[in-house]
Amino acid sequence: MDAVKKITNTDASSIIKNKLISSNGKATIHTYSGTPYDIYLTEDGAGFTCIALPSVLYEFKVFDNIVALLIREGGKAKKGYARGKHDKVGTEKYNEHTVTGVIALEYFGKSIGDSVFDPVFILAGILEWAEIAKNKRGYLELTTNYRELVNFRV
């Protein structure tokens, strides 16, 4: 891998990609419940993989979608909940104001009424590992350091 460049971009995607590169392409993150998972930089460097996620390639830009939601929601947003066929985009627990909903709508391009795998348990752990957001029970919140980095005030 190429040498790590100094982070000059405050985008969550750049921060996470650079941190994963500086970790030789592998890192262990933890879910809210403390379960460890390894994440790996893809060979082309465009995204990451994790055994807990479906074989869909996750690009780093998914984190920009999540952080944009957190900023729109005042620095904190519910994770949302989508665990089965009956949990559809657009419900109270899975909508454009939740992390799960934003991933479905903005990242995967799903529509209201669709269902999609909920990757928040891993993505929230990555955001916490990168010190961008605190992974709390039921919600994500931007860290003080990240708020200062992007000059975000409520």
Coordinates of C-alpha atoms in Angstrom, one line a residue:
M1 CA 0.0 0.0 0.0
D2 CA 1.1 3.6 -0.6
A3 CA 2.3 5.7 2.2
V4 CA -0.4 7.3 4.3
K5 CA -1.0 10.9 3.3
K6 CA -1.6 13.5 6.0
I7 CA -5.4 13.9 6.5
T8 CA -6.4 17.2 5.0
N9 CA -10.0 16.2 4.4
T10 CA -12.5 16.2 7.3
D11 CA -14.9 13.9 5.5
A12 CA -15.6 10.8 7.5
S13 CA -14.8 8.6 4.5
S14 CA -11.3 10.0 4.2
I15 CA -10.6 9.8 7.9
I16 CA -11.7 6.2 8.1
K17 CA -9.9 5.1 4.9
N18 CA -6.7 6.8 6.0
K19 CA -6.9 5.2 9.5
L20 CA -7.5 1.8 8.0
I21 CA -4.6 2.3 5.6
S22 CA -2.4 3.3 8.5
S23 CA -3.4 0.1 10.3
N24 CA -2.0 -1.9 7.4
G25 CA -5.5 -2.5 5.9
K26 CA -6.9 -4.4 8.9
A27 CA -8.6 -3.2 12.2
T28 CA -10.7 -4.7 14.9
I29 CA -13.8 -2.8 15.8
H30 CA -16.4 -3.5 18.5
T31 CA -20.1 -3.4 18.3
Y32 CA -22.2 -1.7 21.0
S33 CA -22.5 -5.0 22.8
G34 CA -18.7 -5.4 22.7
T35 CA -18.4 -8.1 20.0
P36 CA -15.2 -7.7 18.1
Y37 CA -15.1 -7.8 14.2
D38 CA -12.2 -7.4 11.9
I39 CA -12.6 -5.0 9.0
Y40 CA -10.3 -5.1 5.9
L41 CA -9.4 -2.6 3.3
T42 CA -10.4 -3.9 -0.1
E43 CA -7.6 -4.7 -2.5
D44 CA -8.3 -1.6 -4.7
G45 CA -8.7 0.6 -1.6
A46 CA -12.2 1.8 -2.6
G47 CA -13.9 0.2 0.4
F48 CA -13.9 -2.3 3.2
T49 CA -15.2 -5.7 4.0
C50 CA -16.2 -7.5 7.2
I51 CA -17.4 -11.1 7.6
A52 CA -20.5 -9.9 9.4
L53 CA -21.7 -7.9 6.4
P54 CA -23.2 -9.4 3.3
S55 CA -20.9 -9.8 0.3
V56 CA -21.9 -6.3 -0.9
L57 CA -18.9 -3.9 -1.2
Y58 CA -19.2 -1.1 1.2
E59 CA -17.5 2.1 0.0
F60 CA -16.2 4.6 2.5
K61 CA -18.8 7.2 1.3
V62 CA -21.4 5.4 3.4
F63 CA -19.8 7.2 6.4
D64 CA -20.3 10.6 4.7
N65 CA -24.1 9.8 4.4
I66 CA -24.2 8.9 8.1
V67 CA -22.3 11.9 9.3
A68 CA -24.5 14.2 7.1
L69 CA -27.5 12.8 8.8
L70 CA -26.0 13.3 12.3
I71 CA -25.3 16.9 11.4
R72 CA -28.8 17.5 10.0
E73 CA -30.2 16.0 13.2
G74 CA -28.2 18.3 15.5
G75 CA -25.2 16.0 16.1
K76 CA -27.2 12.9 17.2
A77 CA -29.5 10.5 15.5
K78 CA -31.3 7.2 16.3
K79 CA -29.7 4.1 14.7
G80 CA -33.1 2.8 13.6
Y81 CA -34.1 -0.8 13.5
A82 CA -34.4 -3.2 10.6
R83 CA -34.1 -6.8 11.5
G84 CA -36.5 -8.7 9.3
K85 CA -38.8 -8.8 6.3
H86 CA -41.5 -6.8 8.2
D87 CA -39.2 -3.9 8.9
K88 CA -39.6 -1.6 5.8
V89 CA -38.1 1.7 4.9
G90 CA -40.4 4.5 5.9
T91 CA -41.7 3.2 9.2
E92 CA -41.2 5.2 12.4
K93 CA -38.2 3.0 13.4
Y94 CA -36.6 3.0 10.0
N95 CA -36.9 6.3 8.1
E96 CA -34.9 9.2 6.7
H97 CA -34.2 10.4 10.3
T98 CA -32.4 7.2 11.3
V99 CA -29.0 5.9 10.4
T100 CA -30.5 2.7 9.1
G101 CA -33.0 4.6 6.9
V102 CA -30.3 6.9 5.5
I103 CA -28.2 4.0 4.5
A104 CA -31.1 2.3 2.8
L105 CA -32.4 5.5 1.0
E106 CA -29.2 7.4 0.3
Y107 CA -26.5 4.8 0.1
F108 CA -28.3 1.8 -1.4
G109 CA -31.0 3.9 -3.2
K110 CA -33.9 2.0 -1.8
S111 CA -37.5 3.3 -1.8
I112 CA -40.1 3.6 0.9
G113 CA -41.5 0.2 1.5
D114 CA -38.3 -1.7 0.6
S115 CA -36.4 -3.8 3.1
V116 CA -32.6 -4.1 3.3
F117 CA -30.0 -5.6 5.5
D118 CA -29.2 -3.4 8.5
P119 CA -25.4 -2.9 8.7
V120 CA -25.5 -0.3 11.5
F121 CA -24.0 -2.6 14.1
I122 CA -20.7 -2.7 12.2
L123 CA -20.8 0.8 10.7
A124 CA -21.4 2.4 14.2
G125 CA -18.4 0.4 15.5
I126 CA -16.2 1.7 12.7
L127 CA -17.3 5.3 13.4
E128 CA -16.5 4.9 17.1
W129 CA -13.1 3.3 16.2
A130 CA -12.3 6.3 14.1
E131 CA -13.4 8.6 16.9
I132 CA -16.0 10.3 14.7
A133 CA -19.2 9.2 16.6
K134 CA -20.0 7.7 19.9
N135 CA -21.9 4.4 19.5
K136 CA -24.6 4.5 22.2
R137 CA -27.6 2.3 22.9
G138 CA -30.1 3.2 20.1
Y139 CA -28.3 6.2 18.7
L140 CA -25.0 7.7 17.3
E141 CA -23.6 11.0 18.4
L142 CA -20.8 13.0 16.9
T143 CA -17.7 13.2 19.2
T144 CA -16.5 16.5 20.6
N145 CA -13.3 16.1 18.7
Y146 CA -15.0 15.6 15.4
R147 CA -17.4 18.5 16.0
E148 CA -14.4 20.7 16.6
L149 CA -12.6 19.3 13.5
V150 CA -15.6 20.2 11.2
N151 CA -16.4 23.3 13.3
F152 CA -19.9 22.0 14.0
R153 CA -22.0 23.7 16.6
V154 CA -25.6 22.9 17.7

